[in-house]
Coordinates of C-alpha atoms and ligand atoms in Angstrom, one line a residue:
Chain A
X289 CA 0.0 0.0 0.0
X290 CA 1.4 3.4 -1.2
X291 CA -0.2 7.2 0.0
X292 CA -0.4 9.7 -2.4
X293 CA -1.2 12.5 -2.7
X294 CA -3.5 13.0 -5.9
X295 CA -4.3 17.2 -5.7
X296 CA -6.4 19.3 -3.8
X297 CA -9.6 18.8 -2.1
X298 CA -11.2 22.5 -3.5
X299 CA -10.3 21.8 -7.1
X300 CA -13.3 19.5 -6.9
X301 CA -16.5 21.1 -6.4
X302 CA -19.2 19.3 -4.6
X303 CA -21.4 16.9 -6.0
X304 CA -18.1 16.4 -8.6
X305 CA -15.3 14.6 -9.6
X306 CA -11.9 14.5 -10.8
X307 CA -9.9 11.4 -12.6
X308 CA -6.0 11.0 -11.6
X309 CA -3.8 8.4 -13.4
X310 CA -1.0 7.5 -10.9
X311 CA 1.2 4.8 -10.2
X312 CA 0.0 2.6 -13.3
X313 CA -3.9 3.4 -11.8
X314 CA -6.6 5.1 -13.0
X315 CA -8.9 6.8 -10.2
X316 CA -11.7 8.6 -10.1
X317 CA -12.1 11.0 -7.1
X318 CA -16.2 12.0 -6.0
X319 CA -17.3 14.8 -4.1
X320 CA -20.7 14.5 -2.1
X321 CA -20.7 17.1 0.7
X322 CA -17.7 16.9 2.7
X323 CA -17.5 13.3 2.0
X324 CA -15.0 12.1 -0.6
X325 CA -15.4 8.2 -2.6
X326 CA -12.7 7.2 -5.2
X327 CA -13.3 4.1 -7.9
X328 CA -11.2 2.7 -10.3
X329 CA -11.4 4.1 -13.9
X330 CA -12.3 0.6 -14.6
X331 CA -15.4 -0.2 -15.7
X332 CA -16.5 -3.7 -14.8
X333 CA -19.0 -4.1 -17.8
X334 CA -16.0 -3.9 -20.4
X335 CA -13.3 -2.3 -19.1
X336 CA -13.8 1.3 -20.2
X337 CA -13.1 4.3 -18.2
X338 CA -16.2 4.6 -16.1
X339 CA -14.8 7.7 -13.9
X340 CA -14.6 9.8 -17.1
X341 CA -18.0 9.9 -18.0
X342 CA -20.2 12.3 -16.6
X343 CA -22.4 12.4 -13.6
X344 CA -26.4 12.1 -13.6
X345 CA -29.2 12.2 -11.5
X346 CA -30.2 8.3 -11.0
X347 CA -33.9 8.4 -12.6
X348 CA -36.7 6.9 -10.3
X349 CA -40.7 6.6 -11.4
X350 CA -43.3 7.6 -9.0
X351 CA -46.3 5.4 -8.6
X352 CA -49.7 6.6 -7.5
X353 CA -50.7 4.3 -4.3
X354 CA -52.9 2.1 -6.9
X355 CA -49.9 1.6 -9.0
X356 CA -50.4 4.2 -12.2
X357 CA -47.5 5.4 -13.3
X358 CA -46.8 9.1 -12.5
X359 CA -43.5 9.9 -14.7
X360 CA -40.0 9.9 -14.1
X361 CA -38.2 11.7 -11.2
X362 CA -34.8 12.4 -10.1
X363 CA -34.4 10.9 -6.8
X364 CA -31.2 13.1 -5.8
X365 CA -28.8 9.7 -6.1
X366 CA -25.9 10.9 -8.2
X367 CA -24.7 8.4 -10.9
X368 CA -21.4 8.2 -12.8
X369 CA -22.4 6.9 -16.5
X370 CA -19.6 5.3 -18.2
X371 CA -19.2 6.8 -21.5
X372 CA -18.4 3.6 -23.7
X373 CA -22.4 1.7 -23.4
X374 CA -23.7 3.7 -20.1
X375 CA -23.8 1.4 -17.5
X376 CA -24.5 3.4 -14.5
X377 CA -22.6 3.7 -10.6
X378 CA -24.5 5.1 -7.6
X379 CA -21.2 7.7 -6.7
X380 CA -21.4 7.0 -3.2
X381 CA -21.8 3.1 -3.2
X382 CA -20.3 2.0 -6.3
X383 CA -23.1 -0.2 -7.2
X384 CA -25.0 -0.8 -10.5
X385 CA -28.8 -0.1 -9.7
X386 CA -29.8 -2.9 -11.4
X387 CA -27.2 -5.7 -10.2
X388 CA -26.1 -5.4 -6.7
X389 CA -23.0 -7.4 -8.1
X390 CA -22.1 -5.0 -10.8
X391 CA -20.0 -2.7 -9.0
X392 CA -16.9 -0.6 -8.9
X393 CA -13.9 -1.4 -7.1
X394 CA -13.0 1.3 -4.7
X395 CA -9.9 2.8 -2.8
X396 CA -9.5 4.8 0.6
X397 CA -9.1 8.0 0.2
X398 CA -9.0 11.0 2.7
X399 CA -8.4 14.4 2.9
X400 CA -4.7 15.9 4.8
X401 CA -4.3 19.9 5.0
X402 CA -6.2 20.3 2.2
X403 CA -5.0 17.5 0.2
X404 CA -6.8 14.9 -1.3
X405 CA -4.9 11.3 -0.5
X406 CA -5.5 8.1 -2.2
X407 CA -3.9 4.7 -0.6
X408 CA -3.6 2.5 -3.7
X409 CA -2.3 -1.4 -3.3
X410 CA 1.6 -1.8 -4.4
Chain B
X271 CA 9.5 24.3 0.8
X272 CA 5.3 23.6 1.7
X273 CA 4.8 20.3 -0.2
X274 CA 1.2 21.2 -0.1
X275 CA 1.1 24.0 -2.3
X276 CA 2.3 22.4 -5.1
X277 CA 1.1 20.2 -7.9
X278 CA 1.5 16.2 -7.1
X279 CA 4.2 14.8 -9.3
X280 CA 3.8 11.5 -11.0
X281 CA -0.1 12.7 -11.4
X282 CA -2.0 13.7 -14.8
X283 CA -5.5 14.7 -14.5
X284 CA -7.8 13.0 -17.2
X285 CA -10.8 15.0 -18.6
X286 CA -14.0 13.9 -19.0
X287 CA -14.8 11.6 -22.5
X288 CA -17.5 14.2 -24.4
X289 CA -18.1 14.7 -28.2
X290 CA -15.2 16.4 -29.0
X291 CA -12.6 13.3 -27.3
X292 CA -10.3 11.8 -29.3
X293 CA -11.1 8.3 -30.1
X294 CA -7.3 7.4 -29.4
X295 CA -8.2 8.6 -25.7
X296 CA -11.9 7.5 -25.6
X297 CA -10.7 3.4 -26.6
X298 CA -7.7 4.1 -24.4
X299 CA -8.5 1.0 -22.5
X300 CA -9.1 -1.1 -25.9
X301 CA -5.7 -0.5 -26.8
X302 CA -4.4 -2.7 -23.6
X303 CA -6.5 -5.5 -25.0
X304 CA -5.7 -5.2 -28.1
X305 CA -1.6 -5.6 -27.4
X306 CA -2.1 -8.9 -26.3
X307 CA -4.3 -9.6 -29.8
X308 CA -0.8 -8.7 -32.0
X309 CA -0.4 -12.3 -33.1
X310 CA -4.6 -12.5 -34.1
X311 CA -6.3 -11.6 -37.3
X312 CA -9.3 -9.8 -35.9
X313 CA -11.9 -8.5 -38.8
X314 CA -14.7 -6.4 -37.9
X315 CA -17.8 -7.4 -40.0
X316 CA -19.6 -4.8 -39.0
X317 CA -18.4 -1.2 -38.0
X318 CA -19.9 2.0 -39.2
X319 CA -19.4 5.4 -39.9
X320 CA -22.1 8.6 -39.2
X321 CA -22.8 9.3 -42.5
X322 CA -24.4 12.8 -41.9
X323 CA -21.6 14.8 -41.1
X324 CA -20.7 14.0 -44.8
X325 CA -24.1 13.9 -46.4
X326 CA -23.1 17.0 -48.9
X327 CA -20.7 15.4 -50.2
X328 CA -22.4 12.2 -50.6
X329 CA -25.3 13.7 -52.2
X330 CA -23.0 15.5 -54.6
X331 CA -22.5 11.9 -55.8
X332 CA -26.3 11.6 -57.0
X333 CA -25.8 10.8 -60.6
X334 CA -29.9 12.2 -61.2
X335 CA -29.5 16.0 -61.5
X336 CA -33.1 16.8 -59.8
X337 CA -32.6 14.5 -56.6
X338 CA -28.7 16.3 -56.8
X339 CA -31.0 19.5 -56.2
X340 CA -33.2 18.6 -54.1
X341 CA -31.0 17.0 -51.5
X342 CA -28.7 20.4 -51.8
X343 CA -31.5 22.4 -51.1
X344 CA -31.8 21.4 -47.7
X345 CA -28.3 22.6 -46.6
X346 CA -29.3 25.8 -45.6
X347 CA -31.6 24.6 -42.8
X348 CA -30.6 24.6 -39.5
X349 CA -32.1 21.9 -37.2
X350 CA -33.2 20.1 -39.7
X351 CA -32.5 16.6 -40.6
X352 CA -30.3 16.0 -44.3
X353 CA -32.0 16.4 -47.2
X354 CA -34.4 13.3 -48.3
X355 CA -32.9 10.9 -45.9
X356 CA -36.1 10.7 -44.1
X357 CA -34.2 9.8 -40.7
X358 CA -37.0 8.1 -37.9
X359 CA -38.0 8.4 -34.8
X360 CA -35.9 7.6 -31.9
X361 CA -32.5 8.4 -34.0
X362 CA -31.6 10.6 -31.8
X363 CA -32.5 9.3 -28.1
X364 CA -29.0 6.6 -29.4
X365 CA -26.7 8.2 -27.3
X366 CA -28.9 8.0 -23.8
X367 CA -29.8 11.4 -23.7
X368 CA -25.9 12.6 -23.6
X369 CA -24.9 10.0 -21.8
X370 CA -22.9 8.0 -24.2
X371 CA -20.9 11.1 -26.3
X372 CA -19.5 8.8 -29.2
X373 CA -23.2 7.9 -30.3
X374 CA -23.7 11.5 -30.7
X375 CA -20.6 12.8 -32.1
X376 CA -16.9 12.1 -33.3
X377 CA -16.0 15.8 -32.8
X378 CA -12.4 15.1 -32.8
X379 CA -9.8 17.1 -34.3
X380 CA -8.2 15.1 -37.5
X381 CA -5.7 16.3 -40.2
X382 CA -6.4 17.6 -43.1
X383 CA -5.7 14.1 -45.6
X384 CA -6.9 11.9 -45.4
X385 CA -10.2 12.5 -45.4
X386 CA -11.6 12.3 -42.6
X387 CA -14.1 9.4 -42.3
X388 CA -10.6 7.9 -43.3
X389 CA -8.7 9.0 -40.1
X390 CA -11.7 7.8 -37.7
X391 CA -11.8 4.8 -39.1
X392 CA -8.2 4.6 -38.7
X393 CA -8.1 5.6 -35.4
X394 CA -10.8 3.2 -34.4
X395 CA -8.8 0.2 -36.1
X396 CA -5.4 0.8 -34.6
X397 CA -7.2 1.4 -30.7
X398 CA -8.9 -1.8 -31.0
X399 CA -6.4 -3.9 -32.5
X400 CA -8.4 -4.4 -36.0
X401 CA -6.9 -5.6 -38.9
X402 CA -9.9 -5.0 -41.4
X403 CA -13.6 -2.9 -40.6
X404 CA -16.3 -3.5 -42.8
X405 CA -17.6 -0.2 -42.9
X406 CA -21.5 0.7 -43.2
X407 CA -23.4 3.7 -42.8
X408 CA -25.6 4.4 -39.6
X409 CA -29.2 6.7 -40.5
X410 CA -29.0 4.9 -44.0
X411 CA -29.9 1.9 -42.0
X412 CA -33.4 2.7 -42.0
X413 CA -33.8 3.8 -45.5
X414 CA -35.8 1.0 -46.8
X415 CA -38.3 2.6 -45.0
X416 CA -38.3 5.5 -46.8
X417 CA -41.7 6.5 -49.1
X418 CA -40.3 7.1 -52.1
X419 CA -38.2 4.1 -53.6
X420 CA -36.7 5.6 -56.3
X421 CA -35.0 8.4 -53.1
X422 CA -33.7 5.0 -51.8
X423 CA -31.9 3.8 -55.3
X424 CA -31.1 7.4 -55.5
X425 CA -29.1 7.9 -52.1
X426 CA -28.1 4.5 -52.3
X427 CA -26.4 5.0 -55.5
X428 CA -24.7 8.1 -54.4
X429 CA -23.3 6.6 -51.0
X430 CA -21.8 3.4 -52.8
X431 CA -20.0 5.6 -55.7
X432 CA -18.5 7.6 -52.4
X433 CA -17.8 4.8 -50.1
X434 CA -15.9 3.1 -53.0
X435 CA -14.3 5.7 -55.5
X436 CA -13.7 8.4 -52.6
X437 CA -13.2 6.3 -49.5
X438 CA -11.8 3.0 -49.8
X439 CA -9.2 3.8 -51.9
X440 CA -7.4 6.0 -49.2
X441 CA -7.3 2.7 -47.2
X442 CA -6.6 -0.6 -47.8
X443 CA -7.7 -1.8 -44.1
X444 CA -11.7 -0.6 -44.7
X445 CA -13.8 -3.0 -46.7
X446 CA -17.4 -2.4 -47.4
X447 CA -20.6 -4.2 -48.2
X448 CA -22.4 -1.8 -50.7
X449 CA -26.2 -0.5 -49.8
X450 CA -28.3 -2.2 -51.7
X451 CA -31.7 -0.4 -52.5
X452 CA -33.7 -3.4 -52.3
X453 CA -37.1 -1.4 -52.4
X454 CA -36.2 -1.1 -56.1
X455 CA -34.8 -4.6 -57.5
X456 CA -33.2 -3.2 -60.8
X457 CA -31.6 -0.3 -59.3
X458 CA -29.9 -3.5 -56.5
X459 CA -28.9 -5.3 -59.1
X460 CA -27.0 -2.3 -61.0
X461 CA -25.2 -2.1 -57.9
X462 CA -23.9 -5.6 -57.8
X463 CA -22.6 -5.5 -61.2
X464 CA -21.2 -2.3 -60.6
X465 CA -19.0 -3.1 -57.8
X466 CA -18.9 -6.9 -57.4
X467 CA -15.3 -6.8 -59.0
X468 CA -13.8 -4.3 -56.4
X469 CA -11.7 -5.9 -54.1
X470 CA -12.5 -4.2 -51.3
X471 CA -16.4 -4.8 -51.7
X472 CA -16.8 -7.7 -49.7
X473 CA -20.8 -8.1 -50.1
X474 CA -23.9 -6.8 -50.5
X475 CA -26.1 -5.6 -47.7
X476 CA -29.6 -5.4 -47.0
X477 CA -31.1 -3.1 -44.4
X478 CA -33.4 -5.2 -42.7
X479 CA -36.1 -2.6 -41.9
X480 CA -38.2 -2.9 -44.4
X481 CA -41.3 -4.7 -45.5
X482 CA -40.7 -6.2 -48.2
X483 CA -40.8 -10.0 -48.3
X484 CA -37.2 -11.2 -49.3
X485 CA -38.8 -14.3 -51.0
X486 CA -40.4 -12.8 -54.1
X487 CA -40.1 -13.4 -57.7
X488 CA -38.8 -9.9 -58.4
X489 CA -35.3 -10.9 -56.4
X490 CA -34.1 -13.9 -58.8
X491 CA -32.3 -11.9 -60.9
X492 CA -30.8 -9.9 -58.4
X493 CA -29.9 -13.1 -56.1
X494 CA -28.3 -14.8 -59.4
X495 CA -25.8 -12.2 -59.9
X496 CA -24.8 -12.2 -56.2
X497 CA -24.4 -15.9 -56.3
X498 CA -22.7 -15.6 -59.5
X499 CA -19.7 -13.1 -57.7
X500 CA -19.5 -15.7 -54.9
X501 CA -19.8 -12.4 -52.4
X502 CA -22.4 -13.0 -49.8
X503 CA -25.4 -10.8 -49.0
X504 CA -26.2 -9.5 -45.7
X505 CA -29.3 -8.9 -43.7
X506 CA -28.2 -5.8 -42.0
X507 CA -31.0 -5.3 -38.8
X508 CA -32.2 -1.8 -37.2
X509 CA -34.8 -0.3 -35.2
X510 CA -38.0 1.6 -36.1
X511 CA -40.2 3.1 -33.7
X512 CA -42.5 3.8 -36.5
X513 CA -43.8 0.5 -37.1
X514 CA -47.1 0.1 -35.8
X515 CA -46.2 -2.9 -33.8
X516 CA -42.8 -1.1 -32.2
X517 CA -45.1 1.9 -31.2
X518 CA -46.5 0.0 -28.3
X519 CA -43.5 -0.1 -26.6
X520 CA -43.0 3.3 -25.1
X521 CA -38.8 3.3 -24.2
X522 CA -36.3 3.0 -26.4
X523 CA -34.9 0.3 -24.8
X524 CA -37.7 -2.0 -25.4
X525 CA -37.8 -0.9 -29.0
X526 CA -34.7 -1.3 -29.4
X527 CA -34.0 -4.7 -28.1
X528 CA -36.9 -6.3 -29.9
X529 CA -36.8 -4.2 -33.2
X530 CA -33.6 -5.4 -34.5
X531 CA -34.2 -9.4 -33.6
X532 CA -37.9 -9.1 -34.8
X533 CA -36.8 -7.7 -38.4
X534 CA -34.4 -10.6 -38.9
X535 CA -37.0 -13.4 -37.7
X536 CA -39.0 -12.4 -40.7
X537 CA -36.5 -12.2 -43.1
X538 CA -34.6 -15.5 -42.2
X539 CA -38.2 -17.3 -42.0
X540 CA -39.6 -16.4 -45.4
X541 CA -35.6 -17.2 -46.5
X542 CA -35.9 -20.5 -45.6
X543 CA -38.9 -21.3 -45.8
X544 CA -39.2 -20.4 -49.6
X545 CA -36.1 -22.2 -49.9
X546 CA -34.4 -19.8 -51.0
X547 CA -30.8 -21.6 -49.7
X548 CA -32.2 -24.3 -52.4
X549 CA -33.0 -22.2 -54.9
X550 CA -29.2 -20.6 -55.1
X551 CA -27.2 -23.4 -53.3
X552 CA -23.9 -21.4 -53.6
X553 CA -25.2 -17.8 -52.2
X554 CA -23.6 -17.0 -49.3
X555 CA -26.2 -15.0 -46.4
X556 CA -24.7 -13.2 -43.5
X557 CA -27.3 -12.2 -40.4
X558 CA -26.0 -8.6 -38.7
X559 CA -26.5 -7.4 -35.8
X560 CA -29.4 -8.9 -34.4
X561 CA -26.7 -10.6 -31.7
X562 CA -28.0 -14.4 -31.7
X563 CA -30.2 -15.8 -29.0
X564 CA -32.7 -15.7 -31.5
X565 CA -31.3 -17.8 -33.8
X566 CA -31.3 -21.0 -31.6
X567 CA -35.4 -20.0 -30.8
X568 CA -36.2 -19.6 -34.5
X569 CA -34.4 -22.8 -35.6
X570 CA -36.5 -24.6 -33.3
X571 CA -39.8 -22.9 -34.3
X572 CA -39.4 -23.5 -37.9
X573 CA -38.1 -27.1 -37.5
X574 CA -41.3 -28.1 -35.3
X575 CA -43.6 -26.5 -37.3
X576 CA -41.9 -27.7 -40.7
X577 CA -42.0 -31.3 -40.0
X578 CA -46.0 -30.9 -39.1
X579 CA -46.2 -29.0 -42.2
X580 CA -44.1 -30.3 -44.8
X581 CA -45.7 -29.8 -47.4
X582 CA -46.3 -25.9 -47.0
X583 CA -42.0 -26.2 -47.8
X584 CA -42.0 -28.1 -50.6
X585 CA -38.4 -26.8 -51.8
X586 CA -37.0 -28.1 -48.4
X587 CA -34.8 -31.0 -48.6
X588 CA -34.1 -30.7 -44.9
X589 CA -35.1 -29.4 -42.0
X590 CA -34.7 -25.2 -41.6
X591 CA -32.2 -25.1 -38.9
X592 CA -29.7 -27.5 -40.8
X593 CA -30.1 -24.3 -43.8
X594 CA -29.3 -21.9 -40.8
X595 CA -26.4 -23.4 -39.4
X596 CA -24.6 -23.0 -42.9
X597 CA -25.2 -19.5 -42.7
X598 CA -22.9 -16.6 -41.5
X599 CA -23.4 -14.5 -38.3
X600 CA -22.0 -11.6 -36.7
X601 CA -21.2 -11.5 -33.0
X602 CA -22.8 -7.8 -31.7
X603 CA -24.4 -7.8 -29.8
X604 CA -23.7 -10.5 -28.0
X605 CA -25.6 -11.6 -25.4
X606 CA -23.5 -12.9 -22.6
X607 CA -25.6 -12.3 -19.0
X608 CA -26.0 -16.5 -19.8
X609 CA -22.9 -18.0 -20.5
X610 CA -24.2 -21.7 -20.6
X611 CA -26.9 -20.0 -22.9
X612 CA -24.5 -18.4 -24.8
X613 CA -22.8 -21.6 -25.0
X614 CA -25.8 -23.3 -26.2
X615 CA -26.0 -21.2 -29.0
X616 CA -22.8 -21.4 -30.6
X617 CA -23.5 -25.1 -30.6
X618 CA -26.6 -24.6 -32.6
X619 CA -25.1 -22.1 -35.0
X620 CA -21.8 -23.6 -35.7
X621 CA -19.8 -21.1 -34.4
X622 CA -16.4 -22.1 -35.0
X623 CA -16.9 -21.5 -38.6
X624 CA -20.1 -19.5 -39.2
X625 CA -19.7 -16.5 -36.5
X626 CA -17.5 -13.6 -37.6
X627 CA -16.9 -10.8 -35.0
X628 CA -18.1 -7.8 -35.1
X629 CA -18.0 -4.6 -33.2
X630 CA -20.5 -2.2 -34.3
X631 CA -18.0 1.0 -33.8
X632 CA -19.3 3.8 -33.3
X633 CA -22.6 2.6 -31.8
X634 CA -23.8 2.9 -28.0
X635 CA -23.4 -0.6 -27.9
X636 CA -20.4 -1.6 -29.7
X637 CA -18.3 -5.0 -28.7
X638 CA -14.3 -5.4 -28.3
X639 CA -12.4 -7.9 -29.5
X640 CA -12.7 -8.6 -25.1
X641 CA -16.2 -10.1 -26.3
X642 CA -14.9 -13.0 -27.9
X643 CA -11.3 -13.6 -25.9
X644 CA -12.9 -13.4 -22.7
X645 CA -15.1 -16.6 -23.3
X646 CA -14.4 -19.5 -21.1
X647 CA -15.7 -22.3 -22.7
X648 CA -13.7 -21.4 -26.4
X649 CA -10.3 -22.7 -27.2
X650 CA -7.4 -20.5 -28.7
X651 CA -8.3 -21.9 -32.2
X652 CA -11.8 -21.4 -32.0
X653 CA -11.4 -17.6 -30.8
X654 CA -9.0 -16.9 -33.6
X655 CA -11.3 -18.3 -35.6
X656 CA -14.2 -16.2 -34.7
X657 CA -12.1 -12.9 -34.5
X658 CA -11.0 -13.1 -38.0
X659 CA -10.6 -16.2 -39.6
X660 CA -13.7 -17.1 -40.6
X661 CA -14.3 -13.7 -41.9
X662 CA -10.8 -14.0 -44.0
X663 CA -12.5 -17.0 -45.6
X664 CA -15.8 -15.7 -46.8
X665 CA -14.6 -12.4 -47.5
X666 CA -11.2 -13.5 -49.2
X667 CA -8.7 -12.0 -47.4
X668 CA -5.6 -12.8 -46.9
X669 CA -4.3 -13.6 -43.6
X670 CA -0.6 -12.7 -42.8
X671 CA 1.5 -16.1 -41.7
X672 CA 2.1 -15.2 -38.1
X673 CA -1.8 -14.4 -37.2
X674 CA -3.1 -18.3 -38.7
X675 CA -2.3 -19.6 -35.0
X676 CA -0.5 -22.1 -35.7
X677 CA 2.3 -22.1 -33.2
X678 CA 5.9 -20.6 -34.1
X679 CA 8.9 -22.7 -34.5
X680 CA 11.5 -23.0 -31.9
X681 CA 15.2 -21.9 -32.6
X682 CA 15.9 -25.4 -32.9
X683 CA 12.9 -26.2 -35.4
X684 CA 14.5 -23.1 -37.4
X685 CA 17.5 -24.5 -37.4
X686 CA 16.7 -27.5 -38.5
X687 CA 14.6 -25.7 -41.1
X688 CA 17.5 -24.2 -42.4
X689 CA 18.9 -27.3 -43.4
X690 CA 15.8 -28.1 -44.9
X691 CA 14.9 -30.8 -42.1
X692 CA 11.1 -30.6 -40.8
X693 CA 11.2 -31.8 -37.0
X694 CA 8.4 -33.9 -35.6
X695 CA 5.6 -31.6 -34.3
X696 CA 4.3 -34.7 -32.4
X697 CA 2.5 -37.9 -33.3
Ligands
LIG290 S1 -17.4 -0.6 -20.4 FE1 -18.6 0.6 -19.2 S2 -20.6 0.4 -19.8 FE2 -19.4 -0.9 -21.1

């Protein structure tokens, strides 16, 4: 396990991200609050670089108690869409909506003086 | 000095993939996988290219002056879809709503020569490890359904003279299989015999949206002169939200996965059924990009109902699914949730020799190479096979020594070769 420090924690505004490639890794680096999560750039539907697509609001549809459909929603979940065929990570868990076993691999990762620190394996 | 306040060494920033990212960068990751392909033949049977972006110079290529007009006319509109193309609905909900940028766009900067389709394609090739890409257009795909069939043998016309005398020959690497307007028979069959002798024509396709049944009379001529060149022809599927049975499904998605199967069923059932494969035993038929879980169901269906109903077949010799498992098929998209599924159906459909890979560049759901290798249950052969070899063999390509698979000789072998003495390989 190596520390290292990947850039500062105000060059990412909240409720965004920032990608660093480091050490032969790719990691993506989320904002949410004061609260930091950082994924692999990996994506585990093909490979491709999840972390560099762009975040959404995860879309929910409201039911009327009798079960009519009332539309689509956003339900304030932020997703990371992977750009190559838009599979889709909750930021803050890591997990595919729709497959709790589809889900990104994740590193700690903290803030020092500012500084946003990642502890990658190796 | 304060550590903090500088910039981290050893650490590069990525941007975000949008519209405008090179597709060096955006198949980064591809280009990992496809070091460890150097020693494969990999063809791509089925890659496209957005045809809009360079829809003024393909309608320049409209040999009739008043559809040469008429398509020009519409360049000055903003907003407005290209002139007489008569694009669908749903085109443009592809890219997930801006969620998937290379759907939408291929903004990239490229040089000046060659052109650049040329370059993408290039770009897309070397990235993924890709020794060939068919090459096929992406609205065109639902022109059969246009009103007006002579606008189809029209555009039709237009994109095969620019696909072949402006594009192909800047690059060896791109093959094509020429549009063939199959809403107008005679204007097809000008087409074959107007390109069946260019090398890098590899076949003929056929949009599969459409309604026109692939069985009738007014084909024979046109299905002669493909069997004649010994080229296949390809059932090319797509989506349309227009169709009256598509319009009760009210998400893409559910359009879109049933669309492009559904069109295919029809076609491969009236194929077979007509015997068709009998009438022209030497025509080659490729099925495209319908991936191929419904191949398995629909050689079942016809072979139960065909031996109740024999005689509704007359032309059959045997039973459906033993025409279908001669046929060709291209991988994307594949479905792999299932692998014993999966499994299952390259059983049925021959695999080993009948599926060619495919990718389906630049398309929201495009394969890698990663969708073949990665299969458990095939063996080194068999995946080389798959990736390009059958492809080599039914489009006539020629496969550089190192990428047959057939393992390299040892330093002593070598030696021994040099001396003109072949060393036991095994008994
Ligand atoms: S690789 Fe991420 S969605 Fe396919």
């Amino acid at each position: 396990m190596a520390d290292i420090r990947v850039g500062r924690l105000d060059d990412i505004a909240d409720g965004g991200h920032k990608v660093y490639a480091t050490s032969g890794r790719e990691v993506g680096v989320f904002r949410v609050g004061t609260k930091l999560y950082a994924w692999e750039n990996h994506c585990p539907h093909a490979g491709g670089p999840i972390c560099q697509g762009k975040i959404f609001g995860q879309i929910g549809e409201e039911l009327t108690p009798d079960k009519r459909s009332l539309g689509l929603f956003y339900t304030g979940q932020k997703h990371i869409v992977c750009p190559w065929h838009g599979f889709e990570f909750n930021v803050e868990t890591g997990r595919h909506p729709g497959d709790e076993g589809t889900r990104l691999k994740g590193f700690p990762v903290d803030v020092r003086d500012g500084d946003v620190w990642l502890r990658l394996p190796g | 000095m304060d550590d903090r306040a500088s910039a981290p060494t050893g650490v590069f920033e990525l941007p975000t993939i949008d519209t405008l990212s090179d597709t060096r960068d955006l198949l980064a990751h591809a280009t990992k996988e496809a070091e460890k392909l150097k020693d494969y033949f990999v063809v791509d049977s089925d890659g496209h290219l957005s045809e809009f972006p360079f829809w003024q110079e393909i309608v320049a290529r409209l040999d009739n002056k008043v559809y040469r007009d008429m398509a020009e006319s519409f360049k000055e509109r903003p907003g407005s879809p290209p002139g007489l193309s008569n694009a669908m609905p749903g085109m443009l909900y592809q890219d997930m709503f801006g969620r998937i940028p290379h759907q939408q766009r291929l903004g990239e900067k490229t040089p000046e020569k060659p052109h650049k389709m040329v370059t993408l394609t290039q770009r897309a090739m070397d990235t993924m490890g890709l020794d060939y890409m068919v090459t096929l257009p992406t609205p065109m795909l639902v022109l059969g359904m246009h009103p007006q069939p002579e606008i189809e043998a029209a555009i039709g016309q237009a994109f095969n003279s620019w696909m072949c005398e402006d594009m192909l020959p800047q690059e060896k690497r791109m093959i094509n299989m020429i549009y063939l307007p199959f809403n107008d028979p005679e204007a097809a069959l000008r087409e074959v015999e107007k390109h069946a002798a260019n090398p890098q024509v590899v076949g003929y396709m056929v949009t599969s949206t459409r309604y026109r049944p692939v069985h009738h009379d007014c084909y024979m001529k046109l299905y002669a002169a493909i069997e004649e060149s010994g080229k296949p022809i390809s059932f090319h599927s797509g989506f349309h939200w227009g169709d009256e049975s598509m319009k009760q499904c009210n998400r893409f998605l559910s359009m879109h996965a049933i669309s492009f199967v559904y069109y295919n069923i029809i076609h491969m059932t009236n194929w077979v059924i007509n015997g068709i494969p009998e009438r022209f035993p030497k025509m080659k038929s490729m099925w495209v990009e319908s991936g191929l879980a419904w191949v398995p169901f629909v050689m079942q269906r016809l072979d139960s109902e065909y031996m109740m109903r024999t005689s509704e077949a007359p032309l059959l010799k045997r039973k459906p699914s033993e025409y279908m498992r001669e046929m060709y098929y291209t991988t994307q998209p594949m479905e792999r949730d299932n692998l014993d599924l999966l499994q299952a159906t390259f059983k049925a459909i021959n695999a080993e020799t009948q599926l060619l890979f495919a990718t389906d560049w630049p398309h929201w759901d495009f394969d890698l190479p990663n969708s073949v290798t990665q299969l458990p249950f095939l063996n080194e052969q068999q995946k080389r096979n798959i990736l390009g070899l059958n492809a080599a063999r039914l489009f006539n390509l020629e496969v550089p020594k190192h990428k047959l698979g057939s393992p390299q000789p040892g330093p002593v072998a070598e030696a021994a070769a040099a001396q003109g003495v072949r060393v036991s390989q095994g008994r």
